[in-house]
Amino acid sequence: METYTEAIKNLYNITEIKEYFNFSKFASFLCTNDIMPIPYETVSFKKNTYPLTEIVPTGGLEDDRAAAEFIYIIESGIATMEKEDIVLDIKASDDIVGFSDLFTFNSSNYSYKVISNVMNVVKFNKAHVVDKLLNTQEGYLYHYSYTLRERQNLEFKERIRREKAESKVVLAIHHLLDKLNLLNVEKSDLYTEFPITMVTMANYVHLNVNTVSTVLHNLMKLGIVKINNKQIFVNIGKIKSYIIDIERQY
């Protein structure tokens, strides 16, 4: 007979949660679910604009405080998640801008800056989302799924903090390629465009730009990356092989 502990483990099986409650399905759950459908709006943000800025509950401009009343599910485009100008994470398709502050209204602990030419999002009122998450079983599981993903991001950032500069950069590029769904894209060219600038990468891995530049030029000699007009391109096959070598030493 299945024990209580085994039953709980099965209920919260990470593989199952990721498959059935991933965030590519979250917008559909909010919009079209038969129970408590939520009104939404599709909007776009241009490069270098901020859908949300870091503000405390008692401060900030009125427009910024109003923006903090919403969350944004990204349909396409890329944004940085920042705290005091430090890049903590990169948000891309199916990620959510503002979900980390879901239960705090009129404030945002983080700023989000669009770094792609445009970012298309689905906009939801935060209060409506909270109401649905707390009053549906699926809502709780979507929130749990998000918590798991954020924990994995934190574990990754903690890991690369202990790595040497070259390993930091390679692991970060591989991690972000995966987040951007570019690792398994079939291409006729050996190299895949990496849509993150050297400056943003340096901020993300907590290295100075000169160090990242030196690492990238070393990786060019190995054929892992190439740089054309400051744009980074990655050889997916070679970076995967490099990651295997790093894991063997870890």
Coordinates of C-alpha atoms in Angstrom, one line a residue:
M1 CA 0.0 0.0 0.0
E2 CA 1.3 3.4 -0.9
T3 CA 2.6 5.4 2.1
Y4 CA 1.6 9.0 2.8
T5 CA 5.1 10.1 2.0
E6 CA 5.2 8.3 -1.4
A7 CA 1.7 9.7 -2.2
I8 CA 3.0 13.2 -1.5
K9 CA 6.1 12.7 -3.6
N10 CA 4.0 11.4 -6.5
L11 CA 1.6 14.3 -6.2
Y12 CA 4.4 16.8 -6.4
N13 CA 6.5 14.9 -8.9
I14 CA 8.8 17.5 -10.5
T15 CA 8.7 15.9 -14.0
E16 CA 4.9 15.8 -13.9
I17 CA 4.6 19.4 -12.6
K18 CA 6.9 20.7 -15.3
E19 CA 5.0 18.8 -18.1
Y20 CA 1.5 19.7 -17.1
F21 CA 1.8 23.0 -15.3
N22 CA 4.6 24.8 -17.3
F23 CA 4.2 28.4 -18.0
S24 CA 3.6 28.0 -21.8
K25 CA 0.1 26.8 -20.6
F26 CA -0.3 29.4 -17.8
A27 CA -1.8 32.2 -20.0
S28 CA -4.3 29.8 -21.5
F29 CA -5.3 28.7 -17.9
L30 CA -5.8 32.3 -16.9
C31 CA -7.8 33.4 -20.0
T32 CA -9.8 30.4 -21.1
N33 CA -10.3 28.2 -18.1
D34 CA -14.0 27.6 -17.4
I35 CA -13.5 28.7 -13.8
M36 CA -12.9 32.4 -13.2
P37 CA -11.6 33.5 -16.6
I38 CA -9.5 36.7 -16.3
P39 CA -9.6 39.7 -18.6
Y40 CA -6.3 40.4 -20.3
E41 CA -4.6 42.7 -22.8
T42 CA -1.9 42.2 -25.3
V43 CA 0.7 44.9 -25.2
S44 CA 4.3 45.6 -26.6
F45 CA 7.3 47.2 -25.1
K46 CA 10.2 48.7 -27.1
K47 CA 13.9 48.1 -26.4
N48 CA 15.4 49.8 -23.3
T49 CA 11.9 50.4 -21.8
Y50 CA 10.9 49.1 -18.3
P51 CA 7.6 47.3 -18.0
L52 CA 8.2 47.4 -14.2
T53 CA 10.7 49.4 -12.1
E54 CA 12.0 48.7 -8.7
I55 CA 9.9 50.6 -6.2
V56 CA 9.1 50.3 -2.5
P57 CA 5.5 50.3 -1.2
T58 CA 5.7 53.8 0.1
G59 CA 7.7 55.4 -2.8
G60 CA 7.9 55.7 -6.5
L61 CA 6.1 57.6 -9.2
E62 CA 2.4 57.2 -9.5
D63 CA 2.8 55.6 -13.0
D64 CA 5.4 53.1 -11.6
R65 CA 3.1 52.2 -8.7
A66 CA 0.2 51.6 -11.2
A67 CA 2.4 49.4 -13.3
A68 CA 3.2 47.2 -10.3
E69 CA -0.5 46.2 -10.2
F70 CA 0.1 44.0 -13.2
I71 CA 2.0 40.9 -14.3
Y72 CA 3.1 40.2 -17.9
I73 CA 3.5 36.8 -19.5
I74 CA 6.1 37.1 -22.3
E75 CA 5.0 35.9 -25.7
S76 CA 8.2 37.0 -27.5
G77 CA 11.2 39.0 -26.7
I78 CA 13.8 39.2 -23.8
A79 CA 14.1 41.3 -20.7
T80 CA 16.6 41.5 -17.8
M81 CA 15.5 41.2 -14.2
E82 CA 17.5 43.6 -12.2
K83 CA 18.1 44.7 -8.6
E84 CA 20.0 47.9 -8.1
D85 CA 21.4 47.7 -11.6
I86 CA 22.6 44.1 -11.1
V87 CA 21.2 41.5 -13.6
L88 CA 19.8 38.6 -11.6
D89 CA 18.0 36.8 -14.4
I90 CA 17.0 36.8 -18.0
K91 CA 13.3 36.5 -18.9
A92 CA 12.1 35.2 -22.3
S93 CA 9.2 33.5 -23.9
D94 CA 6.7 32.0 -21.4
D95 CA 8.5 33.7 -18.5
I96 CA 6.5 36.1 -16.3
V97 CA 7.5 39.7 -15.5
G98 CA 6.3 40.6 -12.0
F99 CA 5.4 37.1 -10.7
S100 CA 8.1 37.3 -8.1
D101 CA 6.2 40.2 -6.5
L102 CA 2.8 38.5 -7.0
F103 CA 1.6 39.1 -3.4
T104 CA 2.9 42.6 -3.0
F105 CA 0.8 45.4 -4.5
N106 CA 1.8 48.9 -5.4
S107 CA 5.5 47.9 -5.3
S108 CA 8.1 45.9 -7.1
N109 CA 11.3 44.4 -5.7
Y110 CA 12.9 44.2 -9.2
S111 CA 13.2 46.2 -12.4
Y112 CA 12.7 44.6 -15.8
K113 CA 14.4 46.1 -18.8
V114 CA 13.6 45.0 -22.4
I115 CA 16.8 44.1 -24.2
S116 CA 15.3 42.7 -27.5
N117 CA 14.0 45.1 -30.2
V118 CA 10.5 44.6 -28.9
M119 CA 8.8 42.4 -26.3
N120 CA 5.2 41.3 -26.7
V121 CA 3.4 40.3 -23.5
V122 CA 0.0 39.4 -22.2
K123 CA -1.0 41.7 -19.4
F124 CA -3.0 40.6 -16.4
N125 CA -4.2 42.5 -13.3
K126 CA -2.2 41.0 -10.4
A127 CA -5.2 40.9 -8.0
H128 CA -7.2 38.8 -10.5
V129 CA -4.3 36.4 -10.9
V130 CA -3.9 36.0 -7.1
D131 CA -7.6 35.4 -6.7
K132 CA -7.5 32.6 -9.3
L133 CA -4.3 31.0 -8.0
L134 CA -5.7 30.8 -4.4
N135 CA -9.1 29.5 -5.4
T136 CA -8.2 26.8 -7.9
Q137 CA -6.2 23.6 -7.4
E138 CA -4.5 24.2 -10.8
G139 CA -3.6 27.7 -9.7
Y140 CA -1.7 26.3 -6.7
L141 CA 0.2 23.9 -8.9
Y142 CA 1.2 26.6 -11.4
H143 CA 2.5 28.7 -8.5
Y144 CA 4.4 25.6 -7.2
S145 CA 5.9 25.1 -10.7
Y146 CA 7.1 28.7 -10.8
T147 CA 8.7 28.3 -7.3
L148 CA 10.6 25.2 -8.6
R149 CA 11.9 27.0 -11.6
E150 CA 13.0 30.0 -9.5
R151 CA 14.8 27.7 -7.1
Q152 CA 16.6 26.1 -10.0
N153 CA 17.7 29.5 -11.2
L154 CA 19.0 30.4 -7.8
E155 CA 20.9 27.1 -7.5
F156 CA 22.5 27.7 -10.9
K157 CA 23.6 31.3 -10.0
E158 CA 25.1 29.9 -6.7
R159 CA 27.0 27.3 -8.6
I160 CA 28.6 29.6 -11.2
R161 CA 29.5 32.0 -8.4
R162 CA 32.1 29.4 -7.4
E163 CA 33.5 28.7 -10.9
K164 CA 36.5 30.2 -12.6
A165 CA 35.8 32.9 -15.2
E166 CA 35.9 30.7 -18.3
S167 CA 33.5 28.1 -16.8
K168 CA 31.2 30.9 -15.5
V169 CA 30.8 32.3 -19.0
V170 CA 30.4 28.9 -20.8
L171 CA 27.9 27.6 -18.2
A172 CA 25.9 30.9 -18.4
I173 CA 25.8 30.9 -22.2
H174 CA 24.6 27.3 -22.2
H175 CA 22.0 28.0 -19.5
L176 CA 20.6 31.0 -21.3
L177 CA 20.5 29.2 -24.6
D178 CA 18.4 26.6 -22.9
K179 CA 16.1 29.3 -21.4
L180 CA 15.8 31.0 -24.8
N181 CA 14.9 27.6 -26.4
L182 CA 17.9 27.8 -28.7
L183 CA 19.8 24.7 -27.7
N184 CA 17.9 22.2 -29.9
V185 CA 17.0 24.4 -32.8
E186 CA 18.0 22.8 -36.1
K187 CA 20.0 25.2 -38.2
S188 CA 22.0 24.9 -41.5
D189 CA 24.7 27.1 -40.0
L190 CA 27.0 25.7 -37.3
Y191 CA 26.6 28.8 -35.2
T192 CA 23.5 30.2 -33.5
E193 CA 23.0 33.8 -32.7
F194 CA 23.2 34.5 -29.0
P195 CA 20.9 37.5 -28.3
I196 CA 22.7 38.7 -25.1
T197 CA 25.4 41.4 -25.3
M198 CA 28.8 41.1 -23.7
V199 CA 27.9 43.9 -21.3
T200 CA 24.8 42.1 -20.1
M201 CA 26.6 38.8 -19.9
A202 CA 29.3 40.4 -17.7
N203 CA 26.7 41.8 -15.4
Y204 CA 24.9 38.5 -15.2
V205 CA 28.0 36.5 -14.2
H206 CA 29.4 39.2 -12.0
L207 CA 32.6 39.7 -14.0
N208 CA 34.0 42.9 -15.6
V209 CA 33.5 43.3 -19.4
N210 CA 37.3 43.0 -20.1
T211 CA 37.4 39.6 -18.4
V212 CA 34.4 38.4 -20.4
S213 CA 35.9 39.7 -23.6
T214 CA 39.1 37.8 -22.9
V215 CA 37.2 34.6 -22.2
L216 CA 35.2 34.9 -25.4
H217 CA 38.3 35.4 -27.5
N218 CA 39.8 32.3 -25.9
L219 CA 36.5 30.4 -26.8
M220 CA 36.8 31.7 -30.3
K221 CA 40.2 29.9 -30.7
L222 CA 38.4 26.7 -29.7
G223 CA 35.6 27.3 -32.2
I224 CA 33.0 27.5 -29.5
V225 CA 31.9 31.1 -30.3
K226 CA 32.6 33.7 -33.0
I227 CA 32.0 37.4 -32.8
N228 CA 30.8 39.6 -35.7
N229 CA 30.2 43.3 -35.1
K230 CA 29.9 42.7 -31.3
Q231 CA 27.3 40.1 -31.9
I232 CA 28.1 36.7 -30.3
F233 CA 27.4 33.4 -32.2
V234 CA 27.6 30.0 -30.5
N235 CA 28.5 26.6 -31.9
I236 CA 25.9 24.5 -30.1
G237 CA 27.7 21.2 -30.6
K238 CA 31.0 22.4 -29.3
I239 CA 29.5 24.2 -26.2
K240 CA 27.6 21.0 -25.3
S241 CA 30.9 19.1 -25.5
Y242 CA 32.6 21.7 -23.4
I243 CA 29.8 21.5 -20.8
I244 CA 30.3 17.7 -20.6
D245 CA 34.0 18.2 -19.8
I246 CA 33.1 20.7 -17.1
E247 CA 30.6 18.3 -15.5
R248 CA 33.2 15.6 -15.4
Q249 CA 35.5 17.8 -13.3
Y250 CA 32.7 19.1 -11.1

